[in-house]
Short mmCIF file of C-alpha atoms in Angstrom, two decimals:
data_model
loop_
_atom_site.label_atom_id
_atom_site.label_comp_id
_atom_site.label_asym_id
_atom_site.label_seq_id
_atom_site.Cartn_x
_atom_site.Cartn_y
_atom_site.Cartn_z
CA MET A 149 10.76 12.00 20.54
CA PHE A 150 10.92 11.34 16.82
CA ARG A 151 14.68 11.34 17.15
CA ALA A 152 14.32 7.74 18.32
CA VAL A 153 13.46 6.89 14.75
CA PHE A 154 16.64 8.45 13.46
CA ARG A 155 18.90 6.73 15.97
CA LEU A 156 19.41 3.78 13.67
CA SER A 157 19.37 5.63 10.38
CA ALA A 158 22.48 5.94 8.25
CA THR A 159 22.21 9.71 8.06
CA GLY A 160 22.53 11.99 11.05
CA ALA A 161 25.69 11.27 12.98
CA ARG A 162 24.46 14.03 15.26
CA SER A 163 21.41 11.99 16.22
CA LEU A 164 23.70 9.09 17.13
CA ALA A 165 25.57 11.39 19.42
CA ARG A 166 22.33 12.37 21.11
CA SER A 167 21.14 8.79 21.68
CA ARG A 168 21.08 7.43 25.21
CA PRO A 169 24.23 5.53 26.31
CA CYS A 170 24.02 1.83 27.19
CA TYR A 171 24.36 2.42 30.95
CA SER A 172 21.59 4.41 32.57
CA ALA A 173 23.16 7.33 34.36
CA PRO A 174 20.58 9.79 35.62
CA LEU A 175 22.87 12.79 35.54
CA ALA A 176 23.41 14.97 32.52
CA SER A 177 27.16 14.37 32.22
CA ARG A 178 27.99 11.81 29.51
CA CYS A 179 31.25 10.51 28.22
CA TYR A 180 31.28 12.49 25.00
CA SER A 181 30.96 16.12 26.11
CA HIS A 182 31.54 18.33 29.10
CA GLY A 183 28.34 20.31 28.76
CA LYS A 184 24.90 19.50 30.06
CA VAL A 185 22.76 17.61 27.51
CA GLU A 186 19.36 19.04 26.76
CA THR A 187 16.56 16.52 27.12
CA ASP A 188 13.94 16.02 24.43
CA GLU A 189 11.36 17.72 26.60
CA GLU A 190 13.58 20.76 27.17
CA PHE A 191 14.21 20.98 23.42
CA ASP A 192 10.51 20.83 22.63
CA ALA A 193 9.65 23.35 25.35
CA ARG A 194 12.26 25.77 24.05
CA TRP A 195 10.86 25.68 20.56
CA VAL A 196 7.25 25.91 21.65
CA THR A 197 8.18 29.03 23.64
CA TYR A 198 10.00 30.46 20.62
CA PHE A 199 6.99 30.24 18.35
CA SER A 200 4.55 31.24 21.10
CA LYS A 201 5.95 34.77 21.28
CA PRO A 202 2.82 36.93 20.88
CA ASP A 203 4.47 39.61 18.73
CA ILE A 204 6.65 37.24 16.70
CA ASP A 205 7.61 38.81 13.38
CA ALA A 206 7.87 37.25 9.95
CA TRP A 207 11.66 37.07 10.02
CA GLU A 208 11.64 35.22 13.34
CA LEU A 209 9.10 32.75 12.00
CA ARG A 210 11.20 32.09 8.89
CA LYS A 211 14.42 31.84 10.86
CA GLY A 212 12.87 29.52 13.42
CA MET A 213 11.28 27.26 10.82
CA ASN A 214 14.39 27.06 8.63
CA THR A 215 16.56 26.27 11.65
CA LEU A 216 14.12 23.66 12.91
CA ILE A 217 13.99 21.95 9.52
CA GLY A 218 17.79 22.02 9.48
CA TYR A 219 17.94 19.74 12.52
CA ASP A 220 18.14 15.97 12.09
CA LEU A 221 14.68 15.31 13.50
CA VAL A 222 10.99 15.70 12.74
CA PRO A 223 9.49 18.35 15.04
CA GLU A 224 6.90 17.29 17.60
CA ALA A 225 3.26 18.10 17.06
CA LYS A 226 3.28 20.69 19.82
CA ILE A 227 6.11 22.65 18.19
CA LEU A 228 4.27 22.61 14.87
CA ASP A 229 1.07 23.65 16.59
CA SER A 230 2.88 26.65 18.05
CA ALA A 231 4.39 27.48 14.66
CA LEU A 232 1.04 27.27 12.88
CA ARG A 233 -0.49 29.60 15.44
CA ALA A 234 2.39 32.00 14.81
CA CYS A 235 1.48 31.89 11.10
CA ARG A 236 -2.07 32.77 12.05
CA ARG A 237 -0.89 35.78 14.07
CA LEU A 238 1.13 36.87 11.04
CA ASN A 239 -1.83 36.30 8.68
CA ASP A 240 0.31 33.95 6.60
CA MET A 241 -1.70 30.97 5.40
CA ALA A 242 0.81 30.01 2.70
CA SER A 243 3.63 29.54 5.21
CA ALA A 244 1.39 27.32 7.31
CA ILE A 245 0.84 24.99 4.34
CA ARG A 246 4.55 25.16 3.52
CA ILE A 247 5.41 24.08 7.06
CA LEU A 248 3.23 20.99 6.68
CA GLU A 249 4.91 20.17 3.35
CA ALA A 250 8.36 20.62 4.88
CA VAL A 251 7.53 18.34 7.79
CA LYS A 252 6.29 15.63 5.44
CA ASP A 253 9.51 15.90 3.46
CA LYS A 254 11.55 15.76 6.67
CA ALA A 255 10.05 12.41 7.61
CA GLY A 256 11.64 10.97 4.49
CA PRO A 257 11.17 7.22 4.11
CA HIS A 258 9.27 6.98 7.43
CA LYS A 259 5.82 7.23 5.93
CA ASP A 260 3.90 6.88 9.16
CA ILE A 261 5.18 10.03 10.85
CA TYR A 262 3.31 12.60 8.76
CA PRO A 263 -0.15 11.02 9.06
CA TYR A 264 0.40 10.78 12.81
CA LEU A 265 1.32 14.47 12.99
CA ILE A 266 -1.73 15.48 10.94
CA GLN A 267 -3.90 13.42 13.22
CA GLU A 268 -2.41 15.17 16.24
CA LEU A 269 -2.78 18.59 14.63
CA LYS A 270 -6.33 18.03 13.38
CA PRO A 271 -7.97 20.13 16.11
CA THR A 272 -5.58 23.03 15.46
CA LEU A 273 -6.00 22.78 11.70
CA ALA A 274 -9.76 22.79 12.08
CA GLU A 275 -9.67 25.70 14.53
CA LEU A 276 -7.42 27.88 12.37
CA GLY A 277 -8.94 26.80 9.09
CA ILE A 278 -5.66 25.51 7.61
CA SER A 279 -6.02 22.99 4.80
CA THR A 280 -3.41 20.29 4.45
CA PRO A 281 -1.45 20.06 1.16
CA GLU A 282 -3.35 16.83 0.43
CA GLU A 283 -6.72 18.56 0.74
CA LEU A 284 -5.58 21.27 -1.67
CA GLY A 285 -4.09 18.75 -4.07
CA ILE A 286 -0.64 20.36 -4.14
CA ASP A 287 1.10 17.27 -2.82
CA ARG A 288 0.79 15.77 -6.28
CA LEU A 289 2.11 17.18 -9.55
CA MET B 279 36.43 51.26 -44.16
CA LEU B 280 37.57 47.63 -43.85
CA ARG B 281 39.22 48.47 -40.51
CA LEU B 282 35.93 49.88 -39.17
CA THR B 283 33.94 46.72 -40.00
CA ALA B 284 36.64 44.55 -38.44
CA GLU B 285 36.35 46.56 -35.19
CA ARG B 286 32.57 46.18 -35.17
CA MET B 287 32.87 42.40 -35.69
CA GLY B 288 35.34 42.28 -32.83
CA SER B 289 33.03 44.14 -30.45
CA LEU B 290 30.03 42.01 -31.51
CA LEU B 291 31.96 38.79 -30.84
CA ALA B 292 33.17 40.19 -27.50
CA ARG B 293 29.60 40.98 -26.46
CA ARG B 294 28.39 37.50 -27.48
CA ALA B 295 31.26 35.90 -25.58
CA ALA B 296 30.50 38.02 -22.50
CA MET B 297 26.78 37.13 -22.53
CA PRO B 298 27.03 33.60 -21.02
CA LEU B 299 29.49 34.93 -18.45
CA ALA B 300 27.14 37.75 -17.43
CA THR B 301 23.97 35.65 -17.03
CA SER B 302 23.75 33.39 -14.02
CA SER B 303 22.41 29.80 -14.07
CA ALA B 304 21.54 29.16 -17.73
CA ARG B 305 20.48 25.56 -18.36
CA MET B 306 19.27 23.67 -21.37
CA ALA B 307 15.59 24.36 -21.87
CA SER B 308 14.94 20.66 -22.48
CA HIS B 309 15.77 19.91 -18.85
CA GLY B 310 12.86 22.00 -17.65
CA HIS B 311 14.98 24.45 -15.64
CA GLU B 312 14.29 28.15 -15.82
CA VAL B 313 16.80 30.40 -17.53
CA ALA B 314 17.60 33.19 -15.07
CA THR B 315 18.64 36.75 -15.82
CA THR B 316 21.10 38.70 -13.68
CA VAL B 317 20.06 38.65 -10.02
CA ASP B 318 20.53 41.53 -7.57
CA MET B 319 22.33 39.76 -4.74
CA SER B 320 22.05 42.72 -2.38
CA LYS B 321 18.29 42.23 -1.90
CA PRO B 322 16.48 39.35 -0.16
CA LEU B 323 16.26 36.43 -2.57
CA TYR B 324 13.54 33.96 -3.30
CA TYR B 325 14.59 30.32 -3.62
CA ASP B 326 12.88 26.93 -3.62
CA ARG B 327 14.82 24.59 -1.37
CA LYS B 328 13.61 21.49 0.41
CA ASP B 329 15.82 22.19 3.41
CA THR B 330 14.73 25.84 3.72
CA PRO B 331 10.97 25.95 3.56
CA LEU B 332 10.50 29.71 4.07
CA PRO B 333 12.72 31.87 1.81
CA ASP B 334 13.70 35.49 2.50
CA ARG B 335 10.86 36.98 0.53
CA ALA B 336 7.58 36.04 -1.09
CA TYR B 337 7.68 34.82 -4.67
CA LYS B 338 5.39 37.52 -6.00
CA ASP B 339 6.17 40.85 -4.41
CA VAL B 340 4.22 43.02 -6.85
CA LEU B 341 0.57 42.17 -6.35
CA ASP B 342 -2.26 43.13 -8.64
CA THR B 343 -5.61 44.23 -7.22
CA ALA B 344 -7.05 40.70 -7.14
CA ASP B 345 -4.08 39.44 -5.14
CA LYS B 346 -4.24 42.46 -2.85
CA GLY B 347 -7.90 41.74 -2.15
CA LEU B 348 -7.01 38.14 -1.39
CA LYS B 349 -4.30 39.23 1.01
CA GLN B 350 -6.83 41.38 2.83
CA LYS B 351 -9.19 38.40 3.09
CA GLU B 352 -6.29 36.39 4.51
CA LYS B 353 -6.34 38.64 7.57
CA GLY B 354 -9.78 37.30 8.47
CA PRO B 355 -10.74 33.74 9.44
CA TRP B 356 -9.11 31.26 7.12
CA GLY B 357 -12.10 28.96 7.18
CA GLN B 358 -13.82 31.45 4.89
CA LEU B 359 -11.24 31.00 2.15
CA SER B 360 -12.09 28.59 -0.63
CA LYS B 361 -9.65 25.94 -1.80
CA GLU B 362 -8.78 27.94 -4.91
CA GLU B 363 -8.11 31.03 -2.81
CA LYS B 364 -5.83 29.07 -0.51
CA ILE B 365 -3.93 27.70 -3.50
CA ALA B 366 -3.72 31.23 -4.95
CA LEU B 367 -2.29 32.50 -1.67
CA TYR B 368 0.26 29.68 -1.71
CA ARG B 369 1.28 30.53 -5.28
CA ILE B 370 1.72 34.20 -4.36
CA MET B 371 4.14 33.24 -1.60
CA PHE B 372 5.87 30.33 -3.29
CA CYS B 373 6.88 29.35 -6.81
CA GLN B 374 7.08 25.56 -6.59
CA THR B 375 5.41 23.13 -4.24
CA TYR B 376 7.53 20.45 -2.60
CA ALA B 377 6.18 17.92 -5.09
CA GLU B 378 7.34 20.12 -7.98
CA MET B 379 10.73 20.69 -6.34
CA LYS B 380 11.28 16.96 -6.00
CA GLN B 381 10.58 16.25 -9.66
CA PRO B 382 13.45 14.34 -11.22
CA SER B 383 15.09 15.92 -14.26
CA ASP B 384 16.67 14.38 -17.35
CA GLU B 385 20.00 16.07 -16.77
CA TRP B 386 21.74 12.78 -16.04
CA LYS B 387 21.07 11.62 -19.61
CA THR B 388 22.90 14.66 -20.98
CA VAL B 389 25.80 14.10 -18.59
CA MET B 390 26.18 10.39 -19.40
CA GLY B 391 25.74 11.07 -23.10
CA GLY B 392 28.41 13.74 -22.99
CA ILE B 393 30.79 11.44 -21.14
CA PHE B 394 30.37 8.62 -23.65
CA ILE B 395 30.70 10.94 -26.64
CA LEU B 396 33.95 12.37 -25.30
CA LEU B 397 35.26 8.92 -24.41
CA GLY B 398 34.44 7.78 -27.93
CA LEU B 399 36.19 10.79 -29.46
CA THR B 400 39.23 10.12 -27.30
CA GLY B 401 39.21 6.50 -28.44
CA LEU B 402 39.15 7.57 -32.07
CA ILE B 403 42.04 9.98 -31.53
CA VAL B 404 44.10 7.29 -29.79
CA TRP B 405 43.40 4.83 -32.62
CA TRP B 406 44.37 7.36 -35.33
CA GLN B 407 47.48 8.13 -33.33
CA SER B 408 48.52 4.50 -33.12
CA ILE B 409 48.33 4.26 -36.92
CA TYR B 410 49.78 7.59 -38.06
CA VAL B 411 51.92 8.87 -35.19
CA TYR B 412 53.70 5.93 -33.59
CA PRO B 413 57.04 5.01 -35.19
CA GLU B 414 57.74 1.59 -36.69
CA ARG B 415 57.51 -1.43 -34.36
CA PRO B 416 61.06 -2.30 -33.18
CA ARG B 417 62.31 -5.71 -34.34
CA THR B 418 63.12 -6.61 -30.78
CA PHE B 419 59.39 -7.31 -30.28
CA ASP B 420 59.29 -10.14 -32.86
CA GLU B 421 58.58 -13.57 -31.41
CA GLU B 422 61.79 -15.03 -32.92
CA TRP B 423 63.92 -12.24 -31.44
CA LYS B 424 62.26 -12.59 -28.03
CA ALA B 425 62.88 -16.37 -28.01
CA LYS B 426 66.56 -15.85 -28.82
CA GLN B 427 66.73 -13.16 -26.11
CA LEU B 428 65.23 -15.52 -23.55
CA LYS B 429 67.73 -18.29 -24.41
CA ARG B 430 70.59 -15.80 -24.11
CA MET B 431 69.42 -14.68 -20.67
CA LEU B 432 69.23 -18.28 -19.46
CA ASP B 433 72.67 -19.05 -20.90
CA MET B 434 74.07 -16.01 -19.04
CA ARG B 435 72.42 -17.29 -15.84
CA ILE B 436 70.58 -13.97 -15.17
CA ASN B 437 69.51 -13.84 -11.45
CA PRO B 438 70.33 -17.51 -10.78
CA VAL B 439 69.71 -17.47 -7.02
CA GLU B 440 66.17 -16.17 -6.57
CA GLY B 441 65.09 -14.46 -9.82
CA PHE B 442 64.95 -15.35 -13.49
CA SER B 443 67.27 -18.34 -14.04
CA ALA B 444 66.42 -19.78 -10.63
CA LYS B 445 63.00 -20.63 -12.09
CA TRP B 446 64.49 -22.56 -15.04
CA ASP B 447 65.23 -26.26 -14.62
CA TYR B 448 68.54 -26.70 -16.49
CA GLU B 449 68.49 -30.54 -16.33
CA LYS B 450 65.06 -30.96 -17.83
CA GLY B 451 65.23 -27.84 -20.06
CA GLN B 452 61.92 -26.37 -18.94
CA TRP B 453 60.44 -23.97 -16.42
CA LYS B 454 60.23 -25.28 -12.89
#
């Protein structure tokens, strides 16, 4: 969903490739690839499932997070919620804070994305007892 | 005895020359970078990267008793941790925060300064060279000589159709 923001940005040729074509064809086949295109919802669902694994281990959390941050998009709140809960299962508070920092950095010049995400994640943050980097004062030097 | 001291000097110089090659990433201390010692690349590494938020291992892997106690407390509800404890847990796992990673450095000043110094040195060398190395200026470059040369070329009708003499107006005695 936040990929809409990146459609017009100079960076991320990949995001341009994923943008909707000018004609509205309901089927998955587009003019630029043979394969089926994953929708935004499918992408989000896949990642939520990945982090929701009950016995997720630390490596899988790291790998998942690093891969997700590597994509040209800001992850949805529900994916981050799932990731933060995975941190809780792994008893890793520091990684939870790091994830929030990474997501803020990912938004780049779009300053309104991060506050929106924090607002969406507020219930989860309150439930798990995670402080945001701003509350801890580590977002400043 | 002289031979022995010469050998020792040689080995000392060799060791000093090998030092910067052996150590990885050594930077000027004034830039604020850390000087690293040799790193064991066969073990999981720690690194601060904006595009890789969770590195292969925690920053501090040897924990003292206070840190160990904190880690135990981390297993319980996180709401019970104070702000300082949360920051301490963060600092155990990570070296720099994103804000610290994004700090600009003064390296560009060194780079630009180095470029200008070397350009200046090159300029000085070229100048010295033009005075002391170049041979005498040939007389064919004198204005008088060049004027006579030009007249001769026009008299010979060099390239009269489309080139040189075609541009000279012979009736009026001037360039077209």
